[in-house]
CSV table of C-alpha atoms and ligand atoms in Angstrom, one decimal:
chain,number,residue,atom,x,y,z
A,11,UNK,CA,14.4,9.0,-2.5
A,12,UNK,CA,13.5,6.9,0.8
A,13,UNK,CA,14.6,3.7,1.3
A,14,UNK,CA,11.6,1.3,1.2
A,15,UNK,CA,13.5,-1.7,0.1
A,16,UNK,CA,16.1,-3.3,-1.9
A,17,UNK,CA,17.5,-6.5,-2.7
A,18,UNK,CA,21.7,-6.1,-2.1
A,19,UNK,CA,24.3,-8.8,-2.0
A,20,UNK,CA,21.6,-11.8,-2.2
A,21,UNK,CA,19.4,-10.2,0.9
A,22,UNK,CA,16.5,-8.3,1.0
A,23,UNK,CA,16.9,-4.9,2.9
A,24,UNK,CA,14.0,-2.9,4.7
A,25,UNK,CA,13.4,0.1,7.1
A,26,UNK,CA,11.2,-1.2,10.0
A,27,UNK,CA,8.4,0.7,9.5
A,28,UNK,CA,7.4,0.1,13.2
A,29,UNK,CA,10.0,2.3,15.0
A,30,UNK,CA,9.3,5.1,12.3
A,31,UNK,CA,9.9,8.3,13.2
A,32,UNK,CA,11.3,7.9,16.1
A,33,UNK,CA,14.2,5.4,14.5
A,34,UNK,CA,15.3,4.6,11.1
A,35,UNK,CA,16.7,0.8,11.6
A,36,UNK,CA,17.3,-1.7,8.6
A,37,UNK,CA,16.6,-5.1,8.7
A,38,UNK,CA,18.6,-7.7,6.4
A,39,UNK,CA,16.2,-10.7,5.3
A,40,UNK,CA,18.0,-13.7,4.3
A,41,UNK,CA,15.1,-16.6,4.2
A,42,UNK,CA,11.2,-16.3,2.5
A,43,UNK,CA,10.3,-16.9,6.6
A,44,UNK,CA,11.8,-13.8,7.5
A,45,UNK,CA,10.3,-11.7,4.9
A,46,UNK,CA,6.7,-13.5,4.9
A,47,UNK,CA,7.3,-12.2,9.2
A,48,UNK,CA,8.2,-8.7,8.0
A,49,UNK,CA,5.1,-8.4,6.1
A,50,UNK,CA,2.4,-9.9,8.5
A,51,UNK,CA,4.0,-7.8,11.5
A,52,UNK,CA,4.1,-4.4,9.2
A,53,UNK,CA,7.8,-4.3,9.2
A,54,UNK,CA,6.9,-3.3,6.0
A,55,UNK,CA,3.2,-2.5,4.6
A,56,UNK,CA,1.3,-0.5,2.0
A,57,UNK,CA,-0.2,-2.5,-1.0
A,58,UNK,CA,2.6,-2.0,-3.4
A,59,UNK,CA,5.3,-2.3,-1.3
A,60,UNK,CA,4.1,-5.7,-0.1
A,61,UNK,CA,3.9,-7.0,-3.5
A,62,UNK,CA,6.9,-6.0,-3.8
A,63,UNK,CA,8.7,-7.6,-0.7
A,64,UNK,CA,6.8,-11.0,-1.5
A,65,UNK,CA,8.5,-11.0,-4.8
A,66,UNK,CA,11.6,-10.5,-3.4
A,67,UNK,CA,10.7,-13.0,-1.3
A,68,UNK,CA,10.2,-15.7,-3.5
A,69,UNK,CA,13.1,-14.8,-5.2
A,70,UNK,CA,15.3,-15.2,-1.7
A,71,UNK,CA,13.9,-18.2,-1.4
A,72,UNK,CA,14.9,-19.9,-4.9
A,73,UNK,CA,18.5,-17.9,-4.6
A,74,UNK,CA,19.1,-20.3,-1.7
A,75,UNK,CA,17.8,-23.7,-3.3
A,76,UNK,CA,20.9,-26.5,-3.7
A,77,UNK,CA,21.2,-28.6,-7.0
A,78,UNK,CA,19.4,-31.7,-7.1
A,79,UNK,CA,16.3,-30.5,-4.5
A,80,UNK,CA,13.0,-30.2,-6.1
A,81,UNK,CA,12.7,-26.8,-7.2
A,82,UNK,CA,8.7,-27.1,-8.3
A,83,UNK,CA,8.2,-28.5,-4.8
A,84,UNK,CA,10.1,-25.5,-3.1
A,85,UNK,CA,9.0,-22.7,-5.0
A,86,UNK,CA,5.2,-24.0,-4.0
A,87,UNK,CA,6.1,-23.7,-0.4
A,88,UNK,CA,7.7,-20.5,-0.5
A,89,UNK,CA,4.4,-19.1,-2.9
A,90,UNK,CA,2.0,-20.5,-0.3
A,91,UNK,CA,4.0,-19.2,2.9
A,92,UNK,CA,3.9,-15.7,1.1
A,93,UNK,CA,0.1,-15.9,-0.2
A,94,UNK,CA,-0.9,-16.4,3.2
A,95,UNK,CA,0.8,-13.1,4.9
A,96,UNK,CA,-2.0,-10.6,4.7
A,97,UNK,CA,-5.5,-11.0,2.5
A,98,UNK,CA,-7.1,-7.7,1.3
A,99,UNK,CA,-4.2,-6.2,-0.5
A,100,UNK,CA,-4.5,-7.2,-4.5
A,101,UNK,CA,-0.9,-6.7,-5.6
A,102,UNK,CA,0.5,-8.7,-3.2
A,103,UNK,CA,-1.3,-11.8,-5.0
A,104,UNK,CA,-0.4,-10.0,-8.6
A,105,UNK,CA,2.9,-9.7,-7.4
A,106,UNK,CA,2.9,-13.3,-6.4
A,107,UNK,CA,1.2,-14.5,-9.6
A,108,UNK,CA,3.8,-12.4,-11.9
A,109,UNK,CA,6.6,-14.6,-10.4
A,110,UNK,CA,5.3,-17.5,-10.8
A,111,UNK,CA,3.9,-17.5,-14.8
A,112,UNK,CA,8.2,-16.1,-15.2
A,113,UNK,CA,9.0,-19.4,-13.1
A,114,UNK,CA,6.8,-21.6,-15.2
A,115,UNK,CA,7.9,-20.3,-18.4
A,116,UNK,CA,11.4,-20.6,-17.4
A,117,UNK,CA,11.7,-23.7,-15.4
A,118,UNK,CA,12.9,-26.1,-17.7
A,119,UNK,CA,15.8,-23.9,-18.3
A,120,UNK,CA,17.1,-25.0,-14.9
A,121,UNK,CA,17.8,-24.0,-11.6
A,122,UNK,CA,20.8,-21.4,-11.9
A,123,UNK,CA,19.3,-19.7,-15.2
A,124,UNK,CA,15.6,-19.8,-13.1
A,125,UNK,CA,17.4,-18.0,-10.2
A,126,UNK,CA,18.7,-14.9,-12.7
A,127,UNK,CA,15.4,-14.7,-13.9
A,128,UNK,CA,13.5,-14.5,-10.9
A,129,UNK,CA,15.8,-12.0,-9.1
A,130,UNK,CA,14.9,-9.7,-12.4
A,131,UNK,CA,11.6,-10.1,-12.5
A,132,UNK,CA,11.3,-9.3,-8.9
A,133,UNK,CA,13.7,-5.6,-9.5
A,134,UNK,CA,11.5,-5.3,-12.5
A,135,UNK,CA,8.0,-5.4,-10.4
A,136,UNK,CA,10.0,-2.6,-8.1
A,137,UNK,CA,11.2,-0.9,-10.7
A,138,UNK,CA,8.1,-0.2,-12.5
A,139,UNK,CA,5.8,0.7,-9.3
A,140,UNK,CA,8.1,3.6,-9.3
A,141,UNK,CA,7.7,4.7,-12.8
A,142,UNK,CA,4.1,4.0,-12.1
A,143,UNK,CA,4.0,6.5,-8.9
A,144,UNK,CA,5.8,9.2,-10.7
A,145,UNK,CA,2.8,8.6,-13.8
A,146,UNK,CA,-0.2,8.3,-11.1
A,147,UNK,CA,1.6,12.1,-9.7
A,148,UNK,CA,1.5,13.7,-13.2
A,149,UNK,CA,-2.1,13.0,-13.7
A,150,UNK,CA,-3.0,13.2,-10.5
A,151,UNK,CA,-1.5,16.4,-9.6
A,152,UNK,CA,-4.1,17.9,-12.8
A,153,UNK,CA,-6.8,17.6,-10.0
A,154,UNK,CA,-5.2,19.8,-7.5
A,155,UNK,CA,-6.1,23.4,-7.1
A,156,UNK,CA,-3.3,25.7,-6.4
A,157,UNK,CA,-3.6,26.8,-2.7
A,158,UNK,CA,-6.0,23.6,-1.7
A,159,UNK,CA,-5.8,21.9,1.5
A,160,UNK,CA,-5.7,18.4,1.1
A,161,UNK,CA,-6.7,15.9,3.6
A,162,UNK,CA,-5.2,11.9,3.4
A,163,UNK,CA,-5.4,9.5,5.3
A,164,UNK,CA,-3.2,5.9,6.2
A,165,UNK,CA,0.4,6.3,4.8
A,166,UNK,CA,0.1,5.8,0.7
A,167,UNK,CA,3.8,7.1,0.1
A,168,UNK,CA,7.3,6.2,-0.6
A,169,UNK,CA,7.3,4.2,2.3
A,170,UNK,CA,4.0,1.9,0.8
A,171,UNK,CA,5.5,1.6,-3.2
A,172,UNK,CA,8.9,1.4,-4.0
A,173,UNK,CA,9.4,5.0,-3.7
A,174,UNK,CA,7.6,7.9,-4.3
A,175,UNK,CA,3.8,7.2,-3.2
A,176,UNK,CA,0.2,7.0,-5.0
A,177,UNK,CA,-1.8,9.3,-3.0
A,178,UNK,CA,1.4,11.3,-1.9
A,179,UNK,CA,2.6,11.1,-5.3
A,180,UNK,CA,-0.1,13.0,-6.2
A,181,UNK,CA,0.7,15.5,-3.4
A,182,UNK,CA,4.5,15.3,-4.1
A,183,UNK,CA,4.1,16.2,-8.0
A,184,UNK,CA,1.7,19.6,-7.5
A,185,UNK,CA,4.1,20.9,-4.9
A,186,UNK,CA,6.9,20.2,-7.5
A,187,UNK,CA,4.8,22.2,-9.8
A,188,UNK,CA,4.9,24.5,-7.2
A,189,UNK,CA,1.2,24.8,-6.3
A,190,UNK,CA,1.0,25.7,-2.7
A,191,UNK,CA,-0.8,23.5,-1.3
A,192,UNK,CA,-1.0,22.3,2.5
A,193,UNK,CA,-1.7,18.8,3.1
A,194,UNK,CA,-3.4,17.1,6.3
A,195,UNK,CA,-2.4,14.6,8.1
A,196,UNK,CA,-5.3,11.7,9.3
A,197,UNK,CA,-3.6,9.8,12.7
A,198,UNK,CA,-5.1,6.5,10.9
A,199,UNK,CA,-5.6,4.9,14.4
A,200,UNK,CA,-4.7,2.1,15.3
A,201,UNK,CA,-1.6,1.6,13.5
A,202,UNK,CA,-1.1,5.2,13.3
A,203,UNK,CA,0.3,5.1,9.6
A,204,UNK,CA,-0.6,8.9,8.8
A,205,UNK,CA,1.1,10.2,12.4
A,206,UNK,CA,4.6,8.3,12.1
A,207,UNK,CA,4.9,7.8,8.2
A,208,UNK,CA,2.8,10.1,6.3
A,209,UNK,CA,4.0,13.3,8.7
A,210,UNK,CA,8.0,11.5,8.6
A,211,UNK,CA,7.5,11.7,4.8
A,212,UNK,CA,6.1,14.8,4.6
A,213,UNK,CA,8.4,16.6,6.5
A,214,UNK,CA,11.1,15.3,4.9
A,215,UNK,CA,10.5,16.7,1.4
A,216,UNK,CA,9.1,19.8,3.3
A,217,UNK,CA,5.7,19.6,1.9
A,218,UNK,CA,3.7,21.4,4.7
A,219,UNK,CA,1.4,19.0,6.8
A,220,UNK,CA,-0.6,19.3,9.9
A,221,UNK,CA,-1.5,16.4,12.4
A,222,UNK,CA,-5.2,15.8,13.0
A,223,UNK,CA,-6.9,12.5,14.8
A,224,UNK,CA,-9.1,10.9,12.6
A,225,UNK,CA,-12.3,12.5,14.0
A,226,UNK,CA,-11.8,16.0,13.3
A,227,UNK,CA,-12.4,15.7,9.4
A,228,UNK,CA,-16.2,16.4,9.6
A,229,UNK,CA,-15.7,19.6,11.9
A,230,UNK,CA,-12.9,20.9,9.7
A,231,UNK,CA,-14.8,20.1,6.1
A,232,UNK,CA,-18.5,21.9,7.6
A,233,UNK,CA,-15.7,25.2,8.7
A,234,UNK,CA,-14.5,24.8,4.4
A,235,UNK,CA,-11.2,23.6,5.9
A,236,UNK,CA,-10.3,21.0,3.6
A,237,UNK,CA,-10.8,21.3,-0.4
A,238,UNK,CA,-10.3,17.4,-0.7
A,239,UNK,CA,-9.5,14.0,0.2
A,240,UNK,CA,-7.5,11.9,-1.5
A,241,UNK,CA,-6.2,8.7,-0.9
A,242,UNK,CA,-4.7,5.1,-2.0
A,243,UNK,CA,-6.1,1.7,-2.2
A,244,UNK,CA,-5.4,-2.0,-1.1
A,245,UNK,CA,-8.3,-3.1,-3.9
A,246,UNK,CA,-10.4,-1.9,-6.3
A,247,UNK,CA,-13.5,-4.0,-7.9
A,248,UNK,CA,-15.0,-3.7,-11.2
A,249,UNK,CA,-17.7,-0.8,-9.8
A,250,UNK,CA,-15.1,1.1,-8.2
A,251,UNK,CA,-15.5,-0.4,-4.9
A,252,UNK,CA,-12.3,0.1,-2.8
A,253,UNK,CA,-10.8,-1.5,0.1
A,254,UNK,CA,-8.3,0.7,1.7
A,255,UNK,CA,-7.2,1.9,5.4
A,256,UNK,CA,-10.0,1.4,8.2
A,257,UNK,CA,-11.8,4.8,7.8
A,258,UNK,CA,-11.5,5.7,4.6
A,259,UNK,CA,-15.3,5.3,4.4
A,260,UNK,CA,-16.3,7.6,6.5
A,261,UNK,CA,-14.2,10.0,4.9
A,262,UNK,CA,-15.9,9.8,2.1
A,263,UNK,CA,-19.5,10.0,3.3
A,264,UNK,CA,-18.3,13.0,5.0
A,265,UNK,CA,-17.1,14.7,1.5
A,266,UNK,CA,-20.0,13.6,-0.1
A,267,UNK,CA,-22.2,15.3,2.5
A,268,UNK,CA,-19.8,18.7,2.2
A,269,UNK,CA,-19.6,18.5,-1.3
A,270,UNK,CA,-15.9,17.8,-1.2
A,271,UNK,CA,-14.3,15.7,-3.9
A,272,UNK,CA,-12.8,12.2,-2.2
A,273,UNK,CA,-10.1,10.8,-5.3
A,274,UNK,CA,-8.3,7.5,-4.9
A,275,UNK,CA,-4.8,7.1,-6.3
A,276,UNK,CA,-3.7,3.1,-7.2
A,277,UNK,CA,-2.0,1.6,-9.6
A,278,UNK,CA,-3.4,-0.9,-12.5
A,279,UNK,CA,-2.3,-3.7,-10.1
A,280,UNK,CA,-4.6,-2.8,-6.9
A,281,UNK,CA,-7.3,-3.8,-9.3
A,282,UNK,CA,-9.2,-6.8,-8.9
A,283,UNK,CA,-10.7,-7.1,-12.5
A,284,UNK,CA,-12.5,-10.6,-11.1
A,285,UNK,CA,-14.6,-8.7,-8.5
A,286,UNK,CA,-17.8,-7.0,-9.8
A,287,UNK,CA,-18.5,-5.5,-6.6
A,288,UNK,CA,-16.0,-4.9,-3.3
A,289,UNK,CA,-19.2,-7.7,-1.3
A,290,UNK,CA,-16.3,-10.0,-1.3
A,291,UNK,CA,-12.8,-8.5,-0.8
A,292,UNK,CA,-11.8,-10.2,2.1
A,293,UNK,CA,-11.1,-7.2,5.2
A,294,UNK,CA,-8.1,-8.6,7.7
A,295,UNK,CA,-8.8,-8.4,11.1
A,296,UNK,CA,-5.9,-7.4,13.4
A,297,UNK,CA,-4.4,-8.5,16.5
A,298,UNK,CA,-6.9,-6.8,19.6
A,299,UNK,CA,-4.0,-5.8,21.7
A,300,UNK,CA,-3.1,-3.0,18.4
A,301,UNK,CA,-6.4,-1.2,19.7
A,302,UNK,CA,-5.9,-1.9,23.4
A,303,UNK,CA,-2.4,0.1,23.3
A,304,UNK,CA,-0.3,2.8,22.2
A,305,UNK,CA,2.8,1.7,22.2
A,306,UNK,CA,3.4,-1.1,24.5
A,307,UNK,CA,1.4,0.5,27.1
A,308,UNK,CA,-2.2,-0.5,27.7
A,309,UNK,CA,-4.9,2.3,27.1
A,310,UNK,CA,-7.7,0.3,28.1
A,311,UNK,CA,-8.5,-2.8,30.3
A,312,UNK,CA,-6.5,-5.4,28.9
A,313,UNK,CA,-9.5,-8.0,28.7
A,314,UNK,CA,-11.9,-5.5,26.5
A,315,UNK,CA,-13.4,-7.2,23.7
A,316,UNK,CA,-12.0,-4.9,20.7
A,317,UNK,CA,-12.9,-5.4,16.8
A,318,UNK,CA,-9.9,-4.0,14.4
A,319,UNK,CA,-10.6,-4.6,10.9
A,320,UNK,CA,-7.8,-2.7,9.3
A,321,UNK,CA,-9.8,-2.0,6.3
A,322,UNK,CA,-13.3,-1.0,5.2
A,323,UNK,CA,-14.8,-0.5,1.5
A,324,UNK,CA,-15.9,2.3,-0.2
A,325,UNK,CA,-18.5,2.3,-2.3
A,326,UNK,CA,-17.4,3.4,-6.0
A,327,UNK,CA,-20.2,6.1,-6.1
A,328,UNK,CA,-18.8,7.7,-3.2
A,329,UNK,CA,-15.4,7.6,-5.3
A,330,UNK,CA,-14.8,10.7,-7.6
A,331,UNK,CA,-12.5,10.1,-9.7
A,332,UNK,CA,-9.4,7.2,-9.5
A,333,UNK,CA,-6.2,8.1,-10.4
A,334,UNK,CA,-4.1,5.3,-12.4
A,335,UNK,CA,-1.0,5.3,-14.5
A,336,UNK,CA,-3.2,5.5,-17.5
A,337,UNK,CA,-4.9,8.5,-16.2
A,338,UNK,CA,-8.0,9.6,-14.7
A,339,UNK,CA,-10.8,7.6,-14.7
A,340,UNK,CA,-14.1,9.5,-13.0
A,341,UNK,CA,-17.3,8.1,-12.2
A,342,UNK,CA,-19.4,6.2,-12.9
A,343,UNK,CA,-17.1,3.1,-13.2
A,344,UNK,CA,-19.3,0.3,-14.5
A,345,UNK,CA,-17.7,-1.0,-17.7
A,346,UNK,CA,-14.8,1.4,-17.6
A,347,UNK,CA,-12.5,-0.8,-15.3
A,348,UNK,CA,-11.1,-3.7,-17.4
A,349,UNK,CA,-8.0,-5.3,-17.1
A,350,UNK,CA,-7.7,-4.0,-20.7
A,351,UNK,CA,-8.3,-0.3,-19.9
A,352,UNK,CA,-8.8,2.6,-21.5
B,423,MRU,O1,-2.3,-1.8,6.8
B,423,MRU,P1,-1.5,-1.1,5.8
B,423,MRU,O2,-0.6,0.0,6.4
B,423,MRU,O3,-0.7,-2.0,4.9
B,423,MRU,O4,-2.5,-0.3,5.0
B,423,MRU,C1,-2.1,0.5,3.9
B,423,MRU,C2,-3.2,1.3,3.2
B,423,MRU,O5,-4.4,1.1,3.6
B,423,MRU,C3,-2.8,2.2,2.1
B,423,MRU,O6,-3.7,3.2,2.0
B,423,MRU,C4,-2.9,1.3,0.8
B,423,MRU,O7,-2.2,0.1,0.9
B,423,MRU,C5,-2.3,2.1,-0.4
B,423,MRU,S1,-0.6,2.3,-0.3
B,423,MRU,C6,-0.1,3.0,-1.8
C-alpha cells in the first residue's frame, strides 16, 4: 500500500507529493502550522487526503496543549488555521467538522481524555476513507468493460485518500479482476498531478498507462481510442454538479459529443448536501508563477498576466453515473443525492 500519511510517535508523517517521481522524501509534522503549510503548498493534496491531514492536524495541535491553557480557545485557532488552507475541497471542512462535534461532546471530560479521543477520531476518518476506496472499486469496477481504454485525469489515487484511490480504485479493482484494461494518463497541467502521481502510481502496481498532454483527448476519442473517462471529485452538489481538477469539464463535453461515458468516483464526504447547484462552490485560484513554469524554470515571460483556477465544475448532466461507497448512482441526480442516501 503507498504511504500517503500516518500519524507515528505523536507526529504526522507525509511523502512530499512535490518531488514525486523523481524522489520519495518524508516530512515529519510536529505543529498544526506545519501541516496547515503542507496542505496549501500540495505537500500533500487530493480531497480525501486533505481531510485527512487536517484532522490529524487538529489532533497535533491539542496533543501539544499544556494543563491549565484554554483548550476551547486553542482548538478554535487550530480549526480556523486549518479551514482556511484550501476552499473547494468538501471533506476537508467534513473532516474538520467531524473533529470538532467529537471535541464538543467530549470536552468536559478534560484535556488528557480529549487528547485520546481526538487522536482516534482522526485514524478513524483515515481508516474508513480506505475501506471506503476499496467499496467505491468494487462497484465501480461493475462499469468497466474488459479490454477498455480508460482515460483519467488529475491524480485521484492512493496518493489523494488514505490509500488505494477513488477513480484509481476503480481502475485498481477491474485489473484485480483481471480485466485487461489499459488506462491513460491526462498531464493535468499545471500542477501535473496525472504525469508525476497518477503514472508513479500506476506503474508501481503495473497497471498499464500511457502519458498524454491534456489536449490530445478529443483527437484520440473521434479515432475510438478511449472507451471512457473517469474521474474523482473535490465537490459534488445536490444536481450532480462537480468541482474537480481544472479540465475535467472539457473532458466531459468531449465524451458527451463522442458518445463516451464520463463517470465520477467520490466518496459520501465530497458531497456538499447544502449546495443545490455547483453556482457556488468556491474554485481556488493558484499562485501565477505555477503556470509561468515547469519546474523552477520560467516557460514564459515572467510578467504574463496568467489565470490558474485549479478547478472547474461539471455540470451533473454531463455526469453519467457517480460512483460512491453505497454504489452507483446514474443520472439524473435531482432528489437522489441526500445526505441520507439511497
Ligand atoms: O489540486 P489537487 O491536486 O488537490 O486536486 C485534486 C483533484 O482534483 C482530485 O481529482 C480530487 O481531489 C479527487 S481525489 C480522490
Amino acid at each position: 500500500m503507498l504511504p500517503t500519511i500516518a500519524w507515528k510517535n505523536g507526529m504526522v508523517v507525509m511523502v512530499d507529493q512535490r518531488f514525486l517521481p523523481l524522489k520519495e522524501k518524508y516530512l515529519t509534522l510536529k505543529t498544526v502550522e506545519q501541516v496547515a503549510r503542507a496542505i496549501e503548498n500540495m505537500v500533500i493534496r487530493g480531497a480525501p487526503a486533505i481531510g485527512i491531514a487536517a484532522a490529524y492536524g487538529l489532533t497535533l495541535g491539542v496533543q501539544h496543549l499544556r494543563p491549565g491553557v484554554d483548550i476551547d480557545k486553542e482548538f478554535s485557532r487550530f480549526y480556523q488555521r486549518l479551514w482556511q488552507t484550501r476552499p473547494t475541497a468538501r471533506n476537508l471542512f467534513w473532516a474538520l467538522e467531524r473533529m470538532k462535534k467529537v471535541f464538543e461532546a467530549n470536552r468536559s471530560q478534560g484535556l488528557p481524555a480529549v487528547k485520546k479521543i481526538l487522536l482516534s477520531e482522526a485514524r478513524a476518518i483515515e481508516k474508513e476513507d480506505l475501506e471506503i476506496n476499496k467499496k467505491i472499486g468494487q462497484y465501480g469496477q461493475k462499469l468497466i468493460p474488459d479490454g477498455a481504454t480508460i482515460l483519467t485525469h488529475c491524480n485521484a489515487g492512493a496518493l489523494a485518500t488514505a490509500g488505494y484511490g477513488t477513480a484509481l480504485g476503480v481502475i485498481r479493482a477491474a485489473f484485480a479482476r483481471k480485466k485487461k484494461i489499459k488506462v491513460l494518463a491526462d498531464e493535468t497541467r499545471p500542477f501535473l498531478q496525472g504525469a508525476r502521481l497518477t503514472v508513479w502510481e500506476l506503474v508501481r502496481d503495473r497497471i498499464p498507462v500511457t502519458l498524454i498532454t491534456d489536449n490530445m483527448a478529443g483527437w484520440l476519442m473521434q479515432r475510438g481510442e478511449i472507451s471512457l473517462v473517469i474521474v474523482g471529485a473535490d465537490r459534488i452538489a445536490r444536481n450532480g454538479d462537480t468541482a474537480n481538477k481544472i479540465g475535467t469539464y472539457s473532458l466531459a463535453v468531449l465524451a458527451k459529443e463522442h458518445r463516451i461515458p464520463f463517470y465520477v468516483a467520490a466518496p459520501l464526504s465530497t458531497f456538499d448536501f447544502n449546495l443545490s447547484t455547483g453556482k457556488n462552490i468556491p474554485v481556488e485560484e493558484r499562485n501565477p508563477d505555477e503556470v509561468r513554469k515547469a519546474g523552477h524554470q520560467f516557460i514564459t515571460l515572467p510578467e504574463v498576466p496568467v489565470k490558474n483556477p485549479a478547478f472547474d465544475i461539471t455540470p451533473g448532466r454531463l455526469i453519467s453515473a457517480i460512483i460512491t461507497e453505497r454504489g452507483i448512482i446514474e443520472k439524473p441526480y435531482a432528489g437522489k443525492l441526500r445526505s441520507s442516501y439511497p
